[in-house]
Short mmCIF file of C-alpha atoms in Angstrom, two decimals:
data_model
loop_
_atom_site.label_atom_id
_atom_site.label_comp_id
_atom_site.label_asym_id
_atom_site.label_seq_id
_atom_site.Cartn_x
_atom_site.Cartn_y
_atom_site.Cartn_z
CA GLU A 34 64.40 25.10 106.03
CA LEU A 35 63.93 27.09 102.81
CA SER A 36 66.48 26.81 100.08
CA TRP A 37 67.90 29.97 98.44
CA ALA A 38 66.49 28.86 95.06
CA TYR A 39 62.98 28.68 96.60
CA VAL A 40 63.29 32.16 98.18
CA THR A 41 64.39 33.80 94.93
CA THR A 42 61.85 32.05 92.68
CA SER A 43 58.78 31.90 94.94
CA PRO A 44 56.14 34.58 94.05
CA CYS A 45 54.83 34.74 97.64
CA LEU A 46 58.21 35.53 99.25
CA SER A 47 60.09 38.75 98.50
CA VAL A 48 63.42 39.90 99.89
CA ALA A 49 63.51 43.66 100.59
CA MET A 50 66.62 45.10 99.04
CA GLY A 51 67.77 48.71 99.27
CA ILE A 52 70.38 51.14 100.44
CA ASP A 53 70.62 53.06 103.69
CA ILE A 54 69.89 56.76 103.19
CA LYS A 55 70.46 59.23 105.99
CA ALA A 56 67.44 61.19 107.20
CA GLY A 57 66.58 63.95 104.77
CA GLY A 58 67.76 62.06 101.69
CA ARG A 59 70.94 62.16 99.69
CA LYS A 60 70.92 65.90 98.99
CA ALA A 61 70.27 66.96 102.58
CA SER A 62 73.00 64.73 103.97
CA LYS A 63 75.61 65.83 101.42
CA LYS A 64 77.83 68.76 102.33
CA SER A 65 77.78 71.45 99.67
CA GLY A 66 80.44 73.99 98.85
CA ARG A 67 83.99 73.80 97.60
CA LYS A 68 86.76 71.97 99.43
CA ALA A 69 89.50 73.30 97.15
CA PRO A 70 89.92 76.03 94.54
CA VAL A 71 89.00 75.27 90.93
CA THR A 72 91.52 77.76 89.58
CA GLU A 73 94.91 76.56 88.36
CA ASN A 74 96.53 79.83 89.45
CA LEU A 75 99.70 78.83 91.31
CA TYR A 76 99.67 81.90 93.54
CA VAL A 77 96.13 81.12 94.76
CA ARG A 78 97.05 77.44 95.25
CA LEU A 79 100.07 78.39 97.39
CA LEU A 80 97.91 80.74 99.47
CA VAL A 81 95.44 77.87 99.99
CA LYS A 82 98.29 75.68 101.30
CA LEU A 83 99.36 78.45 103.69
CA TYR A 84 95.86 79.21 105.01
CA ARG A 85 94.97 75.51 105.28
CA PHE A 86 97.91 75.20 107.66
CA LEU A 87 96.91 78.33 109.62
CA ALA A 88 93.24 77.28 109.79
CA ARG A 89 94.28 73.87 111.14
CA ARG A 90 96.95 75.02 113.60
CA THR A 91 95.25 78.12 115.02
CA ASP A 92 91.85 78.63 116.60
CA ALA A 93 91.26 81.91 114.75
CA LYS A 94 88.04 82.02 112.74
CA PHE A 95 89.73 84.63 110.51
CA ASN A 96 91.98 82.02 108.85
CA LYS A 97 89.06 79.65 108.19
CA THR A 98 87.10 82.50 106.59
CA VAL A 99 90.03 83.56 104.36
CA LEU A 100 90.54 79.93 103.30
CA LYS A 101 86.86 79.54 102.38
CA ARG A 102 86.96 82.76 100.33
CA LEU A 103 90.08 81.60 98.49
CA PHE A 104 88.04 78.62 97.24
CA ALA A 105 85.30 80.87 95.86
CA SER A 106 84.55 81.51 92.18
CA ARG A 107 85.14 84.97 90.71
CA THR A 108 81.41 85.72 90.83
CA ASN A 109 81.51 85.10 94.57
CA ARG A 110 84.67 87.20 94.98
CA ALA A 111 83.20 90.56 94.00
CA PRO A 112 85.67 93.47 93.68
CA ILE A 113 85.63 96.38 96.12
CA SER A 114 86.64 99.99 95.41
CA ILE A 115 89.15 102.05 97.41
CA LYS A 116 86.25 104.37 98.29
CA SER A 117 84.38 101.52 100.03
CA VAL A 118 87.55 100.37 101.82
CA ALA A 119 88.23 103.92 103.05
CA LYS A 120 84.60 104.30 104.21
CA HIS A 121 84.89 101.23 106.45
CA LEU A 122 88.29 102.22 107.82
CA GLU A 123 86.99 105.70 108.74
CA ARG A 124 84.57 104.23 111.26
CA GLU A 125 85.38 104.50 114.95
CA GLY A 126 88.03 102.05 116.10
CA ASN A 127 89.04 100.99 112.57
CA SER A 128 91.55 103.72 111.66
CA ASP A 129 94.69 101.71 112.57
CA LYS A 130 93.42 98.36 111.25
CA THR A 131 94.54 96.55 108.09
CA ALA A 132 91.72 96.09 105.57
CA VAL A 133 91.71 92.51 104.22
CA VAL A 134 89.96 91.73 100.92
CA VAL A 135 90.06 88.24 99.38
CA ALA A 136 89.32 89.75 95.95
CA SER A 137 90.37 92.65 93.73
CA VAL A 138 90.66 96.22 94.97
CA THR A 139 89.70 98.70 92.25
CA ASP A 140 90.04 102.45 91.74
CA ASP A 141 87.18 104.98 91.87
CA ILE A 142 87.80 108.24 89.98
CA ARG A 143 84.93 109.92 91.85
CA PHE A 144 86.88 109.45 95.10
CA LEU A 145 89.23 112.44 95.20
CA ASP A 146 91.04 112.30 98.57
CA VAL A 147 92.50 108.87 99.31
CA PRO A 148 93.51 108.56 102.99
CA LYS A 149 96.61 106.75 104.26
CA MET A 150 95.58 103.12 104.74
CA THR A 151 97.03 99.61 104.78
CA VAL A 152 95.17 97.25 102.47
CA CYS A 153 95.79 93.53 101.98
CA ALA A 154 94.18 91.99 98.89
CA LEU A 155 94.40 89.16 96.41
CA ARG A 156 94.89 91.70 93.62
CA PHE A 157 95.04 95.48 93.07
CA THR A 158 94.36 97.33 89.84
CA ALA A 159 97.33 99.46 88.73
CA THR A 160 95.59 102.79 89.46
CA ALA A 161 94.24 101.64 92.84
CA ARG A 162 97.71 100.52 93.92
CA ALA A 163 99.29 103.78 92.69
CA ARG A 164 96.77 105.95 94.55
CA ILE A 165 97.10 104.04 97.84
CA LEU A 166 100.91 104.25 97.69
CA LYS A 167 100.83 107.94 96.74
CA ALA A 168 98.74 108.66 99.85
CA GLY A 169 101.48 107.04 101.97
CA GLY A 170 99.55 103.80 102.44
CA GLU A 171 100.54 100.18 101.95
CA CYS A 172 99.41 97.42 99.57
CA ILE A 173 100.32 93.99 100.94
CA THR A 174 99.63 90.40 99.88
CA LEU A 175 97.90 87.68 101.90
CA ASP A 176 101.18 85.81 102.52
CA GLN A 177 102.72 89.02 103.92
CA LEU A 178 99.66 89.38 106.15
CA ALA A 179 100.16 85.82 107.45
CA LEU A 180 103.58 86.87 108.78
CA ARG A 181 102.23 90.07 110.36
CA SER A 182 98.93 88.76 111.71
CA PRO A 183 98.87 84.95 111.75
CA GLU A 184 95.59 84.99 113.66
CA GLY A 185 94.08 88.01 111.88
CA GLU A 186 94.68 90.37 114.78
CA ASN A 187 94.03 94.09 114.15
CA THR A 188 92.43 93.41 110.75
CA LEU A 189 89.11 94.29 109.13
CA LEU A 190 87.78 91.64 106.74
CA LEU A 191 85.78 93.19 103.88
CA ARG A 192 83.82 91.99 100.85
CA GLY A 193 82.52 93.62 97.68
CA CYS A 194 78.83 93.63 96.77
CA LYS A 195 77.85 90.68 94.53
CA SER A 196 74.65 92.33 93.27
CA HIS A 197 76.49 95.22 91.56
CA ARG A 198 77.27 93.13 88.47
CA GLU A 199 75.77 94.28 85.17
CA SER A 200 74.15 90.85 84.63
CA GLN A 201 72.35 91.16 87.99
CA LYS A 202 70.36 94.14 86.63
CA HIS A 203 68.78 91.89 83.97
CA PHE A 204 67.55 89.17 86.37
CA GLY A 205 63.75 88.93 86.49
CA ALA A 206 60.89 90.05 84.23
CA PRO A 207 61.59 93.43 82.58
CA GLY A 208 57.94 94.05 81.64
CA ASP A 209 56.84 94.70 85.24
CA GLY A 210 57.44 98.38 86.01
CA SER A 211 57.54 97.86 89.80
CA ARG A 212 60.64 95.62 89.64
CA GLY A 213 62.97 97.92 87.72
CA VAL A 214 64.52 95.06 85.75
CA LYS A 215 66.74 96.16 82.89
CA PRO A 216 65.67 94.75 79.47
CA PHE A 217 68.11 93.56 76.82
CA VAL A 218 67.54 96.32 74.26
CA ARG A 219 69.93 97.48 71.51
CA ALA A 220 69.21 101.17 72.17
CA LYS A 221 66.86 103.42 74.15
CA GLY A 222 65.58 105.24 71.04
CA ARG A 223 61.98 105.66 69.81
CA LYS A 224 62.21 102.67 67.47
CA PHE A 225 63.36 100.12 70.07
CA GLU A 226 60.72 98.40 72.23
CA LYS A 227 58.59 101.52 72.69
CA ALA A 228 55.20 100.06 71.73
CA ARG A 229 52.35 98.77 73.95
CA GLY A 230 53.35 98.69 77.61
CA ARG A 231 56.28 101.05 77.16
CA ARG A 232 54.46 104.31 76.22
CA ALA A 233 51.30 105.85 77.63
CA SER A 234 50.09 106.66 74.11
CA ARG A 235 50.25 102.99 73.14
CA GLY A 236 47.78 101.33 75.49
CA TYR A 237 49.58 101.64 78.83
CA LYS A 238 53.01 102.33 80.32
CA ASN A 239 54.74 100.28 82.97
#
């Protein structure tokens, strides 16, 4: 029988040590995504408590989706304009539904005739709220919606477009003319980045 001292000191015997890793490695086996909001906003935290309860006690996928969106960062909660909300509600079968947006609802001055609509959102800009109310519509909060539609019945869940941010226009290589990437330039005048590659008279133009 081998002693422990012999096993640890003998050069010919090695004890394989290690840790058990699930198939795919540590990263693949780890669940990504938020489990709670990062914000310290009390209103959002109270809404999370409410929708955690609803997601647990009901079978509605709507409540699970709203809860997940409440966890999201501001970049992932893109705003949506009243024009976009109205466009979706105008579609067949949506006219009497409540539009639900887990983000900000903003105004659009190019949109002249605001229809009567019921919108539920995390936040409304002052002008968007005023225009919806003036049209005879309603602006409600997510906790008011929970009382009206605890399972999300007769609602239309909407999201803003994440790629409409100003910073998104600068992503990529601005030198390639086919991509349409916006360069970081002080001004669009003759003196600012208008040399080779930017003017046909200076070699080539992209």
